[in-house]
Protein backbone atom coordinates (compact mmCIF):
# COMPACT_ATOMS: atom_id res chain seq x y z
CA UNK A 1 -24.30 -11.12 16.72
CA UNK A 2 -27.41 -13.32 17.34
CA UNK A 3 -29.77 -10.31 17.18
CA UNK A 4 -29.05 -9.16 13.16
CA UNK A 5 -32.32 -9.35 11.45
CA UNK A 6 -31.95 -9.63 7.77
CA UNK A 7 -34.12 -11.41 5.14
CA UNK A 8 -31.56 -14.83 5.38
CA UNK A 9 -32.50 -17.55 2.84
CA UNK A 10 -32.17 -21.08 4.09
CA UNK A 11 -28.68 -21.51 2.98
CA UNK A 12 -27.49 -18.10 3.90
CA UNK A 13 -28.92 -18.76 7.67
CA UNK A 14 -27.03 -22.30 8.20
CA UNK A 15 -23.61 -20.74 6.99
CA UNK A 16 -24.16 -17.77 9.18
CA UNK A 17 -25.12 -20.04 12.44
CA UNK A 18 -21.86 -21.72 11.56
CA UNK A 19 -19.69 -18.81 11.37
CA UNK A 20 -21.12 -17.83 14.61
CA UNK A 21 -21.06 -21.36 16.19
CA UNK A 22 -17.19 -21.20 15.46
CA UNK A 23 -16.21 -17.58 16.70
CA UNK A 24 -17.98 -18.80 19.71
CA UNK A 25 -15.67 -21.91 20.45
CA UNK A 26 -12.88 -20.07 19.47
CA UNK A 27 -13.81 -17.21 21.82
CA UNK A 28 -13.93 -19.95 24.42
CA UNK A 29 -10.78 -21.38 23.88
CA UNK A 30 -9.01 -17.88 23.99
CA UNK A 31 -11.00 -16.39 26.64
CA UNK A 32 -10.73 -19.28 29.34
CA UNK A 33 -12.69 -17.95 32.70
CA UNK A 34 -12.49 -14.69 31.02
CA UNK A 35 -16.10 -14.09 30.54
CA UNK A 36 -18.40 -13.40 33.58
CA UNK A 37 -21.52 -12.85 34.55
CA UNK A 38 -22.65 -11.53 37.85
CA UNK A 39 -21.53 -13.29 41.01
CA UNK A 40 -19.09 -15.26 39.47
CA UNK A 41 -16.06 -16.14 40.99
CA UNK A 42 -12.55 -14.75 39.48
CA UNK A 43 -9.41 -16.58 39.85
CA UNK A 44 -7.29 -14.33 41.71
CA UNK A 45 -3.64 -15.49 41.89
CA UNK A 46 -2.07 -12.99 44.19
CA UNK A 47 -2.62 -12.34 47.58
CA UNK A 48 -2.16 -8.45 46.98
CA UNK A 49 -4.56 -8.26 43.85
CA UNK A 50 -6.28 -4.96 43.52
CA UNK A 51 -9.94 -5.16 43.04
CA UNK A 52 -11.30 -2.67 40.46
CA UNK A 53 -14.63 -2.01 38.86
CA UNK A 54 -17.01 -4.48 38.40
CA UNK A 55 -15.62 -6.64 41.44
CA UNK A 56 -16.64 -7.24 44.88
CA UNK A 57 -14.67 -8.79 47.64
CA UNK A 58 -16.57 -11.60 49.46
CA UNK A 59 -14.20 -13.21 51.87
CA UNK A 60 -11.71 -15.53 50.25
CA UNK A 61 -13.46 -14.73 46.92
CA UNK A 62 -13.26 -11.88 44.12
CA UNK A 63 -17.13 -12.27 42.64
CA UNK A 64 -18.18 -9.98 39.47
CA UNK A 65 -20.59 -7.62 40.24
CA UNK A 66 -21.43 -7.09 35.99
CA UNK A 67 -21.26 -9.04 33.14
CA UNK A 68 -18.22 -8.66 31.18
CA UNK A 69 -14.86 -9.35 30.17
CA UNK A 70 -11.66 -9.87 32.87
CA UNK A 71 -8.94 -7.60 32.46
CA UNK A 72 -6.10 -7.44 34.47
CA UNK A 73 -3.41 -4.91 34.42
CA UNK A 74 0.02 -6.11 36.71
CA UNK A 75 -1.80 -6.83 40.28
CA UNK A 76 -5.26 -4.70 38.75
CA UNK A 77 -8.21 -6.92 38.33
CA UNK A 78 -11.50 -5.40 37.01
CA UNK A 79 -14.60 -6.30 34.71
CA UNK A 80 -14.94 -4.57 31.56
CA UNK A 81 -18.73 -4.54 30.53
CA UNK A 82 -19.44 -5.40 27.09
CA UNK A 83 -22.35 -3.12 26.38
CA UNK A 84 -21.45 0.04 28.71
CA UNK A 85 -21.79 3.42 27.79
CA UNK A 86 -18.83 5.55 26.51
CA UNK A 87 -17.08 6.54 29.75
CA UNK A 88 -14.80 9.18 28.78
CA UNK A 89 -11.16 9.30 29.97
CA UNK A 90 -8.58 12.11 29.62
CA UNK A 91 -6.74 11.80 26.42
CA UNK A 92 -9.55 10.52 24.31
CA UNK A 93 -10.27 11.47 20.66
CA UNK A 94 -13.58 12.44 20.05
CA UNK A 95 -16.20 13.16 17.11
CA UNK A 96 -18.90 15.94 18.55
CA UNK A 97 -21.77 17.66 16.63
CA UNK A 98 -22.24 21.35 17.70
CA UNK A 99 -25.34 22.41 19.55
CA UNK A 100 -25.04 25.33 21.11
CA UNK A 101 -23.11 28.47 20.29
CA UNK A 102 -22.71 30.24 23.92
CA UNK A 103 -20.37 33.19 25.11
CA UNK A 104 -16.72 31.99 25.08
CA UNK A 105 -17.52 28.16 24.09
CA UNK A 106 -19.25 25.88 21.97
CA UNK A 107 -21.68 23.05 23.13
CA UNK A 108 -21.23 19.75 21.80
CA UNK A 109 -23.13 16.28 21.46
CA UNK A 110 -20.46 13.21 21.92
CA UNK A 111 -22.92 10.51 22.78
CA UNK A 112 -22.50 10.77 26.64
CA UNK A 113 -24.76 11.32 29.03
CA UNK A 114 -23.91 15.17 29.39
CA UNK A 115 -22.68 17.54 26.90
CA UNK A 116 -19.48 18.44 25.78
CA UNK A 117 -18.13 22.31 26.40
CA UNK A 118 -15.29 23.35 24.42
CA UNK A 119 -13.41 26.89 25.10
CA UNK A 120 -12.49 29.52 23.06
CA UNK A 121 -9.51 29.92 24.74
CA UNK A 122 -9.07 25.96 23.85
CA UNK A 123 -8.85 25.93 20.22
CA UNK A 124 -6.45 27.21 17.62
CA UNK A 125 -7.41 30.92 15.72
CA UNK A 126 -7.92 30.56 12.01
CA UNK A 127 -5.21 32.56 12.02
CA UNK A 128 -3.12 30.36 13.94
CA UNK A 129 -1.45 32.92 15.89
CA UNK A 130 -1.33 32.40 19.59
CA UNK A 131 -2.47 35.23 21.29
CA UNK A 132 -5.30 36.00 23.73
CA UNK A 133 -8.72 36.19 23.23
CA UNK A 134 -10.36 39.42 22.52
CA UNK A 135 -14.42 40.45 22.50
CA UNK A 136 -13.74 40.72 18.99
CA UNK A 137 -12.71 37.19 19.04
CA UNK A 138 -15.97 35.98 20.55
CA UNK A 139 -18.16 38.02 18.63
CA UNK A 140 -16.67 36.15 15.51
CA UNK A 141 -17.29 32.98 16.90
CA UNK A 142 -19.85 31.89 14.61
CA UNK A 143 -17.35 32.30 11.54
CA UNK A 144 -15.48 29.01 13.02
CA UNK A 145 -18.08 26.98 14.32
CA UNK A 146 -21.71 26.99 14.10
CA UNK A 147 -24.62 24.41 14.85
CA UNK A 148 -24.65 21.18 13.11
CA UNK A 149 -20.82 21.46 12.63
CA UNK A 150 -18.93 18.15 13.09
CA UNK A 151 -15.80 18.51 14.79
CA UNK A 152 -12.64 16.27 15.98
CA UNK A 153 -11.14 17.20 19.52
CA UNK A 154 -9.31 15.65 22.62
CA UNK A 155 -10.80 15.20 25.61
CA UNK A 156 -9.14 17.64 28.57
CA UNK A 157 -10.76 16.93 31.95
CA UNK A 158 -13.72 17.18 33.47
CA UNK A 159 -15.84 19.96 34.86
CA UNK A 160 -17.12 20.30 38.32
CA UNK A 161 -20.85 19.55 37.00
CA UNK A 162 -19.41 16.28 35.13
CA UNK A 163 -19.57 17.69 31.62
CA UNK A 164 -16.42 16.88 29.36
CA UNK A 165 -13.95 20.05 29.02
CA UNK A 166 -12.54 19.34 25.24
CA UNK A 167 -9.12 21.38 23.51
CA UNK A 168 -8.53 21.46 20.04
CA UNK A 169 -5.02 23.11 19.98
CA UNK A 170 -3.46 21.16 17.43
CA UNK A 171 -3.78 21.51 13.35
CA UNK A 172 -5.59 17.77 13.17
CA UNK A 173 -7.98 18.88 15.17
CA UNK A 174 -10.80 21.14 14.09
CA UNK A 175 -14.41 21.29 11.74
CA UNK A 176 -14.68 18.18 9.31
CA UNK A 177 -15.93 18.24 6.10
CA UNK A 178 -17.11 16.25 3.01
CA UNK A 179 -17.45 12.91 4.80
CA UNK A 180 -19.95 11.28 6.28
CA UNK A 181 -20.90 10.96 10.32
CA UNK A 182 -21.41 7.24 11.59
CA UNK A 183 -22.97 6.45 15.18
CA UNK A 184 -21.54 2.90 16.61
CA UNK A 185 -21.74 1.14 20.31
CA UNK A 186 -18.65 2.84 21.77
CA UNK A 187 -17.45 -0.53 22.76
CA UNK A 188 -16.97 -1.55 19.35
CA UNK A 189 -13.93 1.04 19.16
CA UNK A 190 -10.83 0.02 21.37
CA UNK A 191 -8.33 2.92 22.73
CA UNK A 192 -5.46 2.94 20.67
CA UNK A 193 -2.33 4.96 19.92
CA UNK A 194 -3.28 6.29 16.64
CA UNK A 195 -7.00 7.13 16.10
CA UNK A 196 -6.61 9.07 13.05
CA UNK A 197 -6.03 7.17 9.54
CA UNK A 198 -5.29 8.50 5.64
CA UNK A 199 -6.22 5.67 3.76
CA UNK A 200 -4.17 6.59 0.87
CA UNK A 201 -5.15 3.98 -1.53
CA UNK A 202 -8.83 5.59 -1.45
CA UNK A 203 -7.85 9.29 -0.74
CA UNK A 204 -10.15 9.19 2.13
CA UNK A 205 -9.15 10.29 6.03
CA UNK A 206 -11.02 7.51 8.72
CA UNK A 207 -11.44 9.01 12.45
CA UNK A 208 -12.35 6.66 14.86
CA UNK A 209 -13.78 8.27 17.64
CA UNK A 210 -13.61 6.94 21.37
CA UNK A 211 -16.90 7.73 21.94
CA UNK A 212 -18.63 6.03 19.13
CA UNK A 213 -18.77 8.57 16.22
CA UNK A 214 -16.96 7.89 13.43
CA UNK A 215 -15.64 10.14 10.57
CA UNK A 216 -14.90 8.87 6.97
CA UNK A 217 -14.17 11.92 4.69
CA UNK A 218 -12.11 13.37 1.87
CA UNK A 219 -8.45 13.40 2.64
CA UNK A 220 -7.29 17.19 3.74
CA UNK A 221 -3.97 17.59 4.18
CA UNK A 222 -2.91 19.10 7.87
CA UNK A 223 -0.87 22.01 7.53
CA UNK A 224 1.57 23.35 10.30
CA UNK A 225 1.16 27.02 10.84
CA UNK A 226 4.84 27.24 12.61
CA UNK A 227 6.55 25.89 9.65
CA UNK A 228 4.57 27.93 6.97
CA UNK A 229 5.78 30.64 9.16
CA UNK A 230 9.51 29.70 8.86
CA UNK A 231 9.24 29.28 5.10
CA UNK A 232 7.24 32.40 4.35
CA UNK A 233 9.98 34.39 6.45
CA UNK A 234 12.85 32.41 4.34
CA UNK A 235 11.41 33.11 1.26
CA UNK A 236 9.24 36.27 1.06
CA UNK A 237 8.34 35.76 -2.95
CA UNK A 238 7.13 32.58 -2.35
CA UNK A 239 5.24 33.74 0.37
CA UNK A 240 2.97 36.02 -1.74
CA UNK A 241 2.54 33.93 -4.57
CA UNK A 242 1.15 31.33 -1.88
CA UNK A 243 -1.39 33.90 -0.57
CA UNK A 244 -2.39 34.70 -4.09
CA UNK A 245 -3.25 31.16 -4.72
CA UNK A 246 -4.89 30.43 -1.55
CA UNK A 247 -7.30 33.55 -1.79
CA UNK A 248 -8.41 32.85 -5.34
CA UNK A 249 -8.58 29.22 -4.55
CA UNK A 250 -12.35 27.86 -4.81
CA UNK A 251 -13.81 24.87 -2.45
CA UNK A 252 -14.33 22.04 -5.27
CA UNK A 253 -16.54 19.20 -4.84
CA UNK A 254 -15.66 15.65 -3.65
CA UNK A 255 -14.92 13.47 -6.66
CA UNK A 256 -17.47 10.64 -7.54
CA UNK A 257 -14.96 8.24 -6.88
CA UNK A 258 -13.88 9.23 -3.56
CA UNK A 259 -17.49 9.08 -2.61
CA UNK A 260 -17.83 5.91 -3.59
CA UNK A 261 -14.92 5.12 -1.11
CA UNK A 262 -16.40 7.16 1.71
CA UNK A 263 -20.02 5.46 1.34
CA UNK A 264 -17.94 1.45 1.12
CA UNK A 265 -15.99 2.37 4.05
CA UNK A 266 -18.96 3.10 6.11
CA UNK A 267 -21.13 0.31 4.82
CA UNK A 268 -18.20 -1.84 6.24
CA UNK A 269 -18.17 -0.22 9.73
CA UNK A 270 -21.75 -0.46 9.36
CA UNK A 271 -21.78 -4.42 8.96
CA UNK A 272 -19.08 -4.83 11.83
CA UNK A 273 -21.39 -2.69 14.06
CA UNK A 274 -24.46 -4.77 13.05
CA UNK A 275 -22.43 -8.28 13.71
CA UNK A 276 -20.79 -6.97 16.80
CA UNK A 277 -17.16 -7.02 15.77
CA UNK A 278 -14.35 -4.47 16.70
CA UNK A 279 -13.76 -1.63 14.39
CA UNK A 280 -10.10 -1.88 13.74
CA UNK A 281 -8.67 -0.02 10.54
CA UNK A 282 -7.03 -3.32 9.54
CA UNK A 283 -10.88 -4.91 9.53
CA UNK A 284 -12.02 -2.03 7.57
CA UNK A 285 -9.50 -2.13 4.90
CA UNK A 286 -9.89 -6.10 4.36
CA UNK A 287 -13.71 -5.62 4.20
CA UNK A 288 -13.44 -2.95 1.57
CA UNK A 289 -11.56 -4.96 -0.75
CA UNK A 290 -13.86 -7.80 -0.44
CA UNK A 291 -16.24 -6.01 -1.55
CA UNK A 292 -13.97 -5.05 -4.45
CA UNK A 293 -12.95 -8.38 -5.27
CA UNK A 294 -16.59 -9.96 -5.62
CA UNK A 295 -17.76 -6.67 -7.65
CA UNK A 296 -20.50 -5.89 -5.03
CA UNK A 297 -22.26 -2.34 -5.45
CA UNK A 298 -22.04 -0.18 -2.33
CA UNK A 299 -25.93 -0.59 -1.98
CA UNK A 300 -25.24 -4.75 -1.81
CA UNK A 301 -22.68 -4.58 0.78
CA UNK A 302 -25.58 -3.84 3.37
CA UNK A 303 -27.47 -7.16 2.10
CA UNK A 304 -27.53 -10.53 3.84
CA UNK A 305 -25.00 -12.33 1.93
CA UNK A 306 -22.08 -9.90 2.62
CA UNK A 307 -22.84 -10.22 6.40
CA UNK A 308 -22.40 -13.75 6.23
CA UNK A 309 -19.33 -13.28 4.11
CA UNK A 310 -18.04 -10.98 6.50
CA UNK A 311 -18.88 -13.33 9.85
CA UNK A 312 -17.44 -16.31 7.50
CA UNK A 313 -14.19 -14.11 7.07
CA UNK A 314 -14.06 -13.05 10.73
CA UNK A 315 -14.24 -16.87 11.85
CA UNK A 316 -11.62 -17.43 9.31
CA UNK A 317 -8.83 -15.01 10.41
CA UNK A 318 -9.56 -15.56 14.40
CA UNK A 319 -9.10 -19.82 13.45
CA UNK A 320 -5.73 -18.89 11.17
CA UNK A 321 -4.26 -16.58 14.57
CA UNK A 322 -5.36 -19.39 17.26
CA UNK A 323 -3.32 -21.99 15.15
CA UNK A 324 -0.08 -19.52 15.17
CA UNK A 325 -0.46 -19.73 19.04
């Protein structure tokens, strides 16, 4: 956080340093013996403790081999690096950009040391029918994804060469349009049960990719092909009219108000990333509401004053949580 380079005035600098000092004091109180550097001794209570990543058994002591935070899961003790690169896990929700259309597969850039692979057989076809892929499907791959398309997928596994194998068999995965892609450090995105968020009050979808790629775009209704098929079979007349509407519907542009909300959310995440704060849905909404309550323009959110206000707000929030405990 102290590495932020902004044109602070003297008053803003004092307020910013005061907020950082308060955050550091709160962190030291909550995380006693949790932050370690190389060669620090990690207290282990149980004799049968399992030593995980970032630890080394030195006789009767367990020492840290990396700088980070000590994490404990049952008997497992390991050190989570603070500024580590993205380490994929099976089931991760990621956002990537297509860089190559190869035979029966797409190659994606996902902010990892190696590219990811999405096989043609690992995704739903546009018609939604579950069937074997044919040579015609392979010839029509560019009608699905082309270079520079942004898509969302899930980590399925690892290949023999270390690259990732993705899958996009759900309706919530696929091509992302009418939005903005942000890149932040992956350690600022915590793995959670839900990475897809619909901000109804703004009409915006937010996808927090575990790989540090964040997508903010206009809300898109997810349609279940199986449910639609059942409705179509039960009411053929309704199906006919619906198909006519779908075929004549032209893609409309994103409303200016929605575009402004997309930019506000993107700027809020940019400020969080610059300050080194974890990016969460609650924090993003709070910062967007703060900018609206202060009548700030979209461009003013990236100025020094708003960075100071966000730091003060975060210090106040953590102080309140500490008092409740």
